[in-house]
Amino acid sequence: MAGFRDLVGRALQAGLDLLDKQTDGRRRRRGSGGAAPPAGGVRTVPSGDRARTISYQPDLDGAADPGEVVWTWVPFEEDASQGKDRPVLVVARGDGDLLGLMLSSQEHRRDDAHWVGVGAGAWDREGRESFVRLDRVLEIPEHGIRREGAVMPADRFEHVAAALRGGYGWR
């Protein structure tokens, strides 16, 4: 089953890459830091407060699905009126929102108990190892994401899912 999931993940990634080429790689970009987007944007909550069943379901249907990495504006913890555009792993769908986990390539995350390594992927142009934050879920309005992204390989997604199941009450 894992082999099939990896095959599907690679096929989905190839499709996303093809779509990206068709748009000449054009992307909407925000600065590296800046003011919050209009009201109705990304909200953050403790992961345990949004615990639910998690499963790998990437699908090139034009909507973000669990297992896909998308880009969205994410507020800073110390000042939610400020933030930056960053990659987010979609882990579930909520009531009209996507639930996602923030990715970071900062090496010091390796030693933090609330972060788990997922290796390098197409979501980081420099090919750096990435880490997913487990303790803070982002509630993202569907219209608040950029469609350009990547598909996380099934085994790495399952590693994140296992950590959410083991420490945050997810199923």
Short mmCIF file of C-alpha atoms in Angstrom, two decimals:
data_model
loop_
_atom_site.label_atom_id
_atom_site.label_comp_id
_atom_site.label_asym_id
_atom_site.label_seq_id
_atom_site.Cartn_x
_atom_site.Cartn_y
_atom_site.Cartn_z
CA MET A 1 0.00 0.00 0.00
CA ALA A 2 2.85 2.42 0.80
CA GLY A 3 4.31 1.82 -2.68
CA PHE A 4 0.99 2.73 -4.27
CA ARG A 5 0.73 5.88 -2.14
CA ASP A 6 4.23 6.93 -3.18
CA LEU A 7 3.35 6.31 -6.83
CA VAL A 8 0.19 8.42 -6.49
CA GLY A 9 2.17 11.13 -4.69
CA ARG A 10 4.78 11.23 -7.47
CA ALA A 11 2.06 11.35 -10.13
CA LEU A 12 0.31 14.21 -8.34
CA GLN A 13 3.59 16.07 -7.97
CA ALA A 14 4.27 15.64 -11.70
CA GLY A 15 0.84 17.13 -12.41
CA LEU A 16 1.49 20.08 -10.11
CA ASP A 17 4.86 20.66 -11.79
CA LEU A 18 3.17 20.59 -15.20
CA LEU A 19 0.57 23.12 -14.07
CA ASP A 20 3.35 25.33 -12.73
CA LYS A 21 5.15 25.20 -16.09
CA GLN A 22 1.93 26.13 -17.90
CA THR A 23 1.73 29.31 -15.85
CA ASP A 24 5.45 30.00 -16.47
CA GLY A 25 6.06 29.64 -12.74
CA ARG A 26 4.14 32.87 -12.02
CA ARG A 27 3.29 33.14 -8.36
CA ARG A 28 1.60 35.76 -6.23
CA ARG A 29 4.16 36.82 -3.68
CA ARG A 30 3.90 38.76 -0.47
CA GLY A 31 6.93 40.19 1.21
CA SER A 32 8.92 38.20 3.72
CA GLY A 33 7.01 39.95 6.47
CA GLY A 34 4.09 42.30 6.51
CA ALA A 35 0.70 43.30 7.70
CA ALA A 36 -2.11 40.81 8.02
CA PRO A 37 -4.39 40.11 5.06
CA PRO A 38 -8.02 41.30 5.24
CA ALA A 39 -10.34 39.95 7.95
CA GLY A 40 -11.30 36.30 7.64
CA GLY A 41 -7.71 35.14 7.24
CA VAL A 42 -5.66 32.41 8.89
CA ARG A 43 -6.37 31.57 12.53
CA THR A 44 -4.18 29.49 14.84
CA VAL A 45 -5.29 27.04 17.52
CA PRO A 46 -3.64 24.32 19.60
CA SER A 47 -3.49 21.04 17.64
CA GLY A 48 -5.37 19.10 20.30
CA ASP A 49 -8.34 21.47 19.95
CA ARG A 50 -8.83 20.41 16.32
CA ALA A 51 -7.95 16.71 16.65
CA ARG A 52 -9.71 14.52 14.09
CA THR A 53 -9.04 11.58 11.81
CA ILE A 54 -6.08 12.22 9.55
CA SER A 55 -5.45 10.48 6.23
CA TYR A 56 -3.36 11.03 3.12
CA GLN A 57 -5.63 12.19 0.28
CA PRO A 58 -3.81 14.35 -2.29
CA ASP A 59 -5.89 14.86 -5.44
CA LEU A 60 -5.21 17.15 -8.40
CA ASP A 61 -8.78 18.42 -8.46
CA GLY A 62 -8.02 22.13 -8.06
CA ALA A 63 -8.65 22.09 -4.29
CA ALA A 64 -6.02 21.63 -1.59
CA ASP A 65 -6.20 18.21 0.08
CA PRO A 66 -4.46 16.45 2.98
CA GLY A 67 -0.94 15.56 1.89
CA GLU A 68 -0.44 18.66 -0.25
CA VAL A 69 1.82 21.57 0.64
CA VAL A 70 0.38 24.99 -0.17
CA TRP A 71 1.54 28.54 0.42
CA THR A 72 -0.43 30.99 2.55
CA TRP A 73 0.07 34.01 4.76
CA VAL A 74 0.79 32.87 8.34
CA PRO A 75 0.61 35.26 11.32
CA PHE A 76 3.54 35.60 13.70
CA GLU A 77 2.87 34.28 17.23
CA GLU A 78 4.20 37.39 18.92
CA ASP A 79 2.06 39.76 16.79
CA ALA A 80 -0.85 38.23 14.85
CA SER A 81 -1.26 41.47 12.86
CA GLN A 82 2.10 40.67 11.22
CA GLY A 83 3.18 37.54 9.36
CA LYS A 84 4.63 36.14 6.18
CA ASP A 85 3.88 33.88 3.25
CA ARG A 86 5.07 30.35 3.98
CA PRO A 87 4.53 26.67 3.11
CA VAL A 88 1.86 24.75 5.02
CA LEU A 89 1.12 21.02 5.01
CA VAL A 90 -2.63 20.44 4.65
CA VAL A 91 -3.64 17.74 7.16
CA ALA A 92 -7.46 17.94 7.14
CA ARG A 93 -10.52 19.87 6.13
CA GLY A 94 -12.66 21.68 8.71
CA ASP A 95 -15.94 23.57 8.48
CA GLY A 96 -15.20 25.35 5.21
CA ASP A 97 -11.54 25.72 6.12
CA LEU A 98 -8.37 23.75 5.59
CA LEU A 99 -6.34 22.64 8.58
CA GLY A 100 -2.61 22.95 8.06
CA LEU A 101 0.72 22.73 9.81
CA MET A 102 3.46 25.27 9.24
CA LEU A 103 6.75 24.22 7.63
CA SER A 104 10.15 25.73 8.42
CA SER A 105 13.66 25.13 7.14
CA GLN A 106 15.31 26.58 10.25
CA GLU A 107 17.81 24.01 11.52
CA HIS A 108 17.21 24.76 15.23
CA ARG A 109 13.72 23.23 14.84
CA ARG A 110 15.39 19.79 14.77
CA ASP A 111 15.76 19.81 18.56
CA ASP A 112 12.26 21.11 19.36
CA ALA A 113 9.78 18.48 20.63
CA HIS A 114 6.89 20.25 18.85
CA TRP A 115 8.52 19.99 15.41
CA VAL A 116 9.18 16.89 13.28
CA GLY A 117 11.58 16.58 10.35
CA VAL A 118 10.13 15.72 6.93
CA GLY A 119 13.20 16.07 4.74
CA ALA A 120 13.56 18.22 1.64
CA GLY A 121 10.88 18.71 -0.97
CA ALA A 122 9.65 20.81 -3.87
CA TRP A 123 8.12 23.31 -1.41
CA ASP A 124 11.65 24.65 -0.72
CA ARG A 125 13.46 25.97 -3.79
CA GLU A 126 16.83 25.59 -2.08
CA GLY A 127 16.24 21.92 -1.27
CA ARG A 128 16.75 22.40 2.47
CA GLU A 129 15.48 19.93 5.05
CA SER A 130 12.10 21.01 6.41
CA PHE A 131 10.37 20.63 9.75
CA VAL A 132 6.63 20.60 10.48
CA ARG A 133 5.20 22.28 13.58
CA LEU A 134 2.86 19.90 15.41
CA ASP A 135 1.43 21.93 18.30
CA ARG A 136 -0.17 24.77 16.33
CA VAL A 137 -2.86 24.13 13.70
CA LEU A 138 -3.65 26.80 11.15
CA GLU A 139 -7.28 27.21 10.08
CA ILE A 140 -7.02 28.52 6.53
CA PRO A 141 -9.93 29.73 4.40
CA GLU A 142 -9.85 27.88 1.07
CA HIS A 143 -9.58 31.21 -0.78
CA GLY A 144 -6.58 32.17 1.37
CA ILE A 145 -4.10 29.78 -0.24
CA ARG A 146 -2.03 29.77 -3.38
CA ARG A 147 -2.58 26.62 -5.40
CA GLU A 148 1.06 26.26 -6.37
CA GLY A 149 2.67 23.77 -4.05
CA ALA A 150 3.83 20.22 -3.83
CA VAL A 151 2.67 16.81 -2.73
CA MET A 152 4.40 15.47 0.36
CA PRO A 153 5.43 11.83 -0.10
CA ALA A 154 3.07 9.42 1.69
CA ASP A 155 5.69 8.04 4.08
CA ARG A 156 6.62 11.52 5.29
CA PHE A 157 2.97 12.50 5.69
CA GLU A 158 2.40 9.34 7.72
CA HIS A 159 5.35 10.32 9.95
CA VAL A 160 3.58 13.63 10.70
CA ALA A 161 0.23 11.84 11.16
CA ALA A 162 1.78 9.39 13.63
CA ALA A 163 3.21 12.27 15.66
CA LEU A 164 -0.23 13.98 15.76
CA ARG A 165 -1.85 10.71 16.80
CA GLY A 166 0.76 10.03 19.45
CA GLY A 167 0.92 13.44 21.10
CA TYR A 168 -2.07 15.54 20.14
CA GLY A 169 -5.13 13.28 20.20
CA TRP A 170 -5.60 12.88 16.45
CA ARG A 171 -6.92 9.58 15.08
#
